């Protein structure tokens, strides 16, 4: 079996079945062309470089201009093009060339592999990337990754220090990717991939070389193990195996048993490993800062305090060789700070320049090196000529100290942005109790196993008060389960035989036995984690401008620093300012150099680069904690512009649990027989109305008369038995109309007026009057005909959700126009809309027409949101600018949406919009601060105010300002963690905290 560790498989992981499901969903969502001719072929192409709708239109036009291309559909967000073509007229390479000629990069996506092994082929890997400080670093890493042969896609997140790379494992390896990142001047390590045949284990019990050899011998003799690597430093074992021959739990059991219990193996959770790396990075930065501070304090002490203490000052002035003792001490201490503690700045800056890119470390190296090497030069010049100029060792030392302090505070603050992921991971239990049974089904023993080794089909025991370890079905026992972490409902839910349970929820009272159905990345909890992680990896469109600024920021600042040096120097030489402005024993060059160094070190591209990603990361985490899963920065940004929110009716505004309110027969048929006919016809339908009719008829069949109920009980019939239904033939479901079938050779129709009219079924006036009466009372009238004669009408109602009217009122107060669209008739739609408070209604809309309704609202550039839950809502969710899927809806609807309202509560629609508005406001404030800081700080550092105030900004003070500016932006984003969702108090009042 494949490893079932949470997070070991990314969202993009796809076996054969997953790939086929994804392909089917794309057809449903995008309306892809389905070839009717066997001569046509269809391929998908990965397109990189598209940034807007104009790009996708350009690609689509280039494809359609090819002779032989029948249909081309380009998905901007998925970076894909789906092309249907005649292979006799055009080839795959021609399609790829056409896209590249349009100015984009293209790669033909191969058909899903038929093999279960994923060792060879396309993989999606995650890598931690350390040392990134700004958007320029991100752009540099992404560019280098995309240049690696075999890499198809690379996305790097500054806030999470993670990179996600899609690559061909037959062309390149994870080690090649790590080496490329390190060659670019950054630290890198592999985290996880979507390989289904790899396991990372922590080994406990290795005491000697003999133990290592025993472990290696066991792995070499174990059938199914392809390769392994044991790191003796960290005691981590990485094993690649054949999932068809060896299961993950079997692998662990074999190793432990062969060591006679001496070795204990623990599955390494990727998220735990990432958390430990974050902690290690923070502690390493703190260690560097404290070391630099301890060495900088004596330098500052000798510069500021010692001149006021005659005894100490006389010691510093004591000449030792060509220099004074103070000069020797300054030189020694600052050299350690500059080249030992500050080595990482030189390494990172050197690699960045070697790759023709620049980052914050380049500015730090330029500023500190100028100060340090000038001071060394001044000492040597004084020793040779006897003219002693002032040195600025203190500037170099304090600069590095303050930069390290800023980076340490930044790592602490950035670490807090990932709290949402950490909390979600903590929901999953560490261990599970596995029940081992005999062939007859009798439990022979219990075994505690790592929860990451659970496999589908395992029978697990859940004790009272314990967390449920995996998604599955109850096979024994009953208990109440707290599912608030998913549904948001605090009331416990009763779980009995065959009831579905969700991993991570808490079993409250009784003991349960459950059969694991979904494990690893397939569980609900893992999907939530994946959605949050994917959103945090994404970039909001508002960040594009900041990325551009960051890419030119460092060269611009270096140019400004050079102009500052040149300007002050020439102004002094030409006599534009008096000599008494110069410090004692100084000259024009040194005076100008200090201004230039201050300009270089005070400029901060980090603040601009962190303004968006940290805010987006915090917002997605806050949204997850409030039951709103945001799929990316694009969706987060768009939601604040929403002008119209379009609601589906059934299952969205209503509870989706329709009930029959009335049943009237208009023929001489017996009421029971009428209901039996209708229920038989609807028994094959999955529509909510069909289920309501079937349940109503079943209830009538058994419990309409006491004698019938008693007979049913005495005969041992369960209440859910449907043996009383008639045999049905020729069943067909007619979208938007109803169903038709044959019972006893006679045709029966169950549906709306349109169905009856198309089949020439006459509707009498008194029947029409009864249907109108139902519709005006917010009921749906279901007409029934049998043998071409209308025999009765059913009234079906779907109660509104309790919060529907409140949410509609709240949206209006926020300046958003609520709209209802439904396939129901106009009278019912208007009655429901009136009850909920919506004035704009679109009724009798077919599923395919919902997308057209959305497009009509999008005219004029309006941003439109769609809230829905069913498969029929998927095209509309995809067509909307912002799609919001009810969490209890179908997988396809959730896949098509930008937001997932996990708690199926309409109040979260307001939460989504409000959170987006607050996040965008915070991002704008971040940009305003970062821009204002640089606009003000750089001229001040350049000495613009010096002629009037006679105040020069020392380089170390400029460095302190630079270090604090990025920390300020990160802390500003962290304020979003205090977000409180809007509280809807009454229908007429909305209070936003």
mmCIF file of N, CA, C and O in Angstrom, residues 939-969:
data_model
loop_
_atom_site.group_PDB
_atom_site.id
_atom_site.type_symbol
_atom_site.label_atom_id
_atom_site.label_comp_id
_atom_site.label_asym_id
_atom_site.label_seq_id
_atom_site.Cartn_x
_atom_site.Cartn_y
_atom_site.Cartn_z
ATOM 1 N N UNK A 939 16.079 59.694 1.067
ATOM 2 C CA UNK A 939 16.564 61.094 1.003
ATOM 3 C C UNK A 939 17.186 61.578 2.309
ATOM 4 O O UNK A 939 18.180 62.307 2.288
ATOM 5 N N UNK A 940 16.589 61.161 3.452
ATOM 6 C CA UNK A 940 17.169 61.579 4.736
ATOM 7 C C UNK A 940 18.577 61.022 4.883
ATOM 8 O O UNK A 940 19.499 61.712 5.318
ATOM 9 N N UNK A 941 18.732 59.717 4.525
ATOM 10 C CA UNK A 941 20.059 59.105 4.616
ATOM 11 C C UNK A 941 21.040 59.763 3.649
ATOM 12 O O UNK A 941 22.246 59.838 3.925
ATOM 13 N N UNK A 942 20.523 60.250 2.516
ATOM 14 C CA UNK A 942 21.386 60.896 1.526
ATOM 15 C C UNK A 942 21.805 62.294 1.948
ATOM 16 O O UNK A 942 22.611 62.936 1.268
ATOM 17 N N UNK A 943 21.267 62.790 3.066
ATOM 18 C CA UNK A 943 21.689 64.092 3.594
ATOM 19 C C UNK A 943 20.933 65.259 3.024
ATOM 20 O O UNK A 943 21.443 66.394 3.043
ATOM 21 N N UNK A 944 19.707 65.049 2.542
ATOM 22 C CA UNK A 944 18.921 66.151 1.995
ATOM 23 C C UNK A 944 18.663 67.229 3.052
ATOM 24 O O UNK A 944 18.653 68.431 2.770
ATOM 25 N N UNK A 945 18.490 66.810 4.321
ATOM 26 C CA UNK A 945 18.194 67.758 5.398
ATOM 27 C C UNK A 945 19.453 68.297 6.077
ATOM 28 O O UNK A 945 19.355 69.158 6.954
ATOM 29 N N UNK A 946 20.612 67.790 5.704
ATOM 30 C CA UNK A 946 21.834 68.177 6.405
ATOM 31 C C UNK A 946 22.132 69.679 6.333
ATOM 32 O O UNK A 946 22.537 70.275 7.339
ATOM 33 N N UNK A 947 21.943 70.332 5.184
ATOM 34 C CA UNK A 947 22.257 71.767 5.123
ATOM 35 C C UNK A 947 21.454 72.601 6.128
ATOM 36 O O UNK A 947 21.908 73.680 6.517
ATOM 37 N N UNK A 948 20.292 72.110 6.540
ATOM 38 C CA UNK A 948 19.473 72.890 7.473
ATOM 39 C C UNK A 948 19.599 72.395 8.916
ATOM 40 O O UNK A 948 19.661 73.190 9.843
ATOM 41 N N UNK A 949 19.633 71.100 9.112
ATOM 42 C CA UNK A 949 19.623 70.551 10.469
ATOM 43 C C UNK A 949 21.009 70.136 10.960
ATOM 44 O O UNK A 949 21.182 69.885 12.164
ATOM 45 N N UNK A 950 21.965 70.016 10.064
ATOM 46 C CA UNK A 950 23.315 69.566 10.401
ATOM 47 C C UNK A 950 23.303 68.203 11.102
ATOM 48 O O UNK A 950 24.088 67.916 11.990
ATOM 49 N N UNK A 951 22.368 67.383 10.697
ATOM 50 C CA UNK A 951 22.252 66.048 11.283
ATOM 51 C C UNK A 951 22.511 65.018 10.190
ATOM 52 O O UNK A 951 21.833 65.006 9.164
ATOM 53 N N UNK A 952 23.515 64.188 10.432
ATOM 54 C CA UNK A 952 23.819 63.100 9.492
ATOM 55 C C UNK A 952 23.414 61.777 10.118
ATOM 56 O O UNK A 952 23.706 61.522 11.285
ATOM 57 N N UNK A 953 22.705 60.951 9.336
ATOM 58 C CA UNK A 953 22.236 59.660 9.836
ATOM 59 C C UNK A 953 23.400 58.671 9.817
ATOM 60 O O UNK A 953 23.860 58.280 8.738
ATOM 61 N N UNK A 954 23.914 58.253 10.994
ATOM 62 C CA UNK A 954 25.018 57.289 11.004
ATOM 63 C C UNK A 954 24.598 55.993 10.322
ATOM 64 O O UNK A 954 23.432 55.589 10.401
ATOM 65 N N UNK A 955 25.528 55.310 9.662
ATOM 66 C CA UNK A 955 25.173 54.063 8.962
ATOM 67 C C UNK A 955 24.527 53.018 9.871
ATOM 68 O O UNK A 955 23.612 52.318 9.448
ATOM 69 N N UNK A 956 24.985 52.892 11.118
ATOM 70 C CA UNK A 956 24.408 51.861 11.984
ATOM 71 C C UNK A 956 22.978 52.203 12.379
ATOM 72 O O UNK A 956 22.150 51.312 12.554
ATOM 73 N N UNK A 957 22.658 53.495 12.494
ATOM 74 C CA UNK A 957 21.264 53.889 12.752
ATOM 75 C C UNK A 957 20.406 53.593 11.526
ATOM 76 O O UNK A 957 19.265 53.113 11.634
ATOM 77 N N UNK A 958 20.966 53.855 10.346
ATOM 78 C CA UNK A 958 20.247 53.528 9.114
ATOM 79 C C UNK A 958 19.981 52.031 9.032
ATOM 80 O O UNK A 958 18.893 51.588 8.628
ATOM 81 N N UNK A 959 20.965 51.225 9.426
ATOM 82 C CA UNK A 959 20.775 49.771 9.430
ATOM 83 C C UNK A 959 19.692 49.341 10.387
ATOM 84 O O UNK A 959 18.915 48.423 10.096
ATOM 85 N N UNK A 960 19.620 49.978 11.542
ATOM 86 C CA UNK A 960 18.567 49.653 12.504
ATOM 87 C C UNK A 960 17.197 49.980 11.931
ATOM 88 O O UNK A 960 16.233 49.209 12.084
ATOM 89 N N UNK A 961 17.074 51.109 11.259
ATOM 90 C CA UNK A 961 15.795 51.480 10.638
ATOM 91 C C UNK A 961 15.395 50.464 9.575
ATOM 92 O O UNK A 961 14.231 50.055 9.487
ATOM 93 N N UNK A 962 16.368 50.045 8.748
ATOM 94 C CA UNK A 962 16.083 49.054 7.705
ATOM 95 C C UNK A 962 15.597 47.745 8.314
ATOM 96 O O UNK A 962 14.614 47.154 7.859
ATOM 97 N N UNK A 963 16.280 47.287 9.372
ATOM 98 C CA UNK A 963 15.917 46.007 9.977
ATOM 99 C C UNK A 963 14.513 46.045 10.549
ATOM 100 O O UNK A 963 13.748 45.082 10.444
ATOM 101 N N UNK A 964 14.156 47.175 11.148
ATOM 102 C CA UNK A 964 12.845 47.266 11.798
ATOM 103 C C UNK A 964 11.708 47.449 10.800
ATOM 104 O O UNK A 964 10.558 47.121 11.106
ATOM 105 N N UNK A 965 11.998 47.969 9.611
ATOM 106 C CA UNK A 965 10.913 48.247 8.658
ATOM 107 C C UNK A 965 10.225 46.967 8.198
ATOM 108 O O UNK A 965 8.992 46.894 8.146
ATOM 109 N N UNK A 966 11.013 45.925 7.866
ATOM 110 C CA UNK A 966 10.395 44.671 7.421
ATOM 111 C C UNK A 966 9.679 43.977 8.567
ATOM 112 O O UNK A 966 8.618 43.372 8.374
ATOM 113 N N UNK A 967 10.242 44.082 9.780
ATOM 114 C CA UNK A 967 9.574 43.494 10.946
ATOM 115 C C UNK A 967 8.235 44.169 11.174
ATOM 116 O O UNK A 967 7.237 43.520 11.508
ATOM 117 N N UNK A 968 8.187 45.481 10.970
ATOM 118 C CA UNK A 968 6.934 46.225 11.149
ATOM 119 C C UNK A 968 5.860 45.738 10.193
ATOM 120 O O UNK A 968 4.695 45.574 10.568
ATOM 121 N N UNK A 969 6.235 45.485 8.934
ATOM 122 C CA UNK A 969 5.271 45.005 7.944
ATOM 123 C C UNK A 969 4.742 43.628 8.325
ATOM 124 O O UNK A 969 3.534 43.356 8.240
#
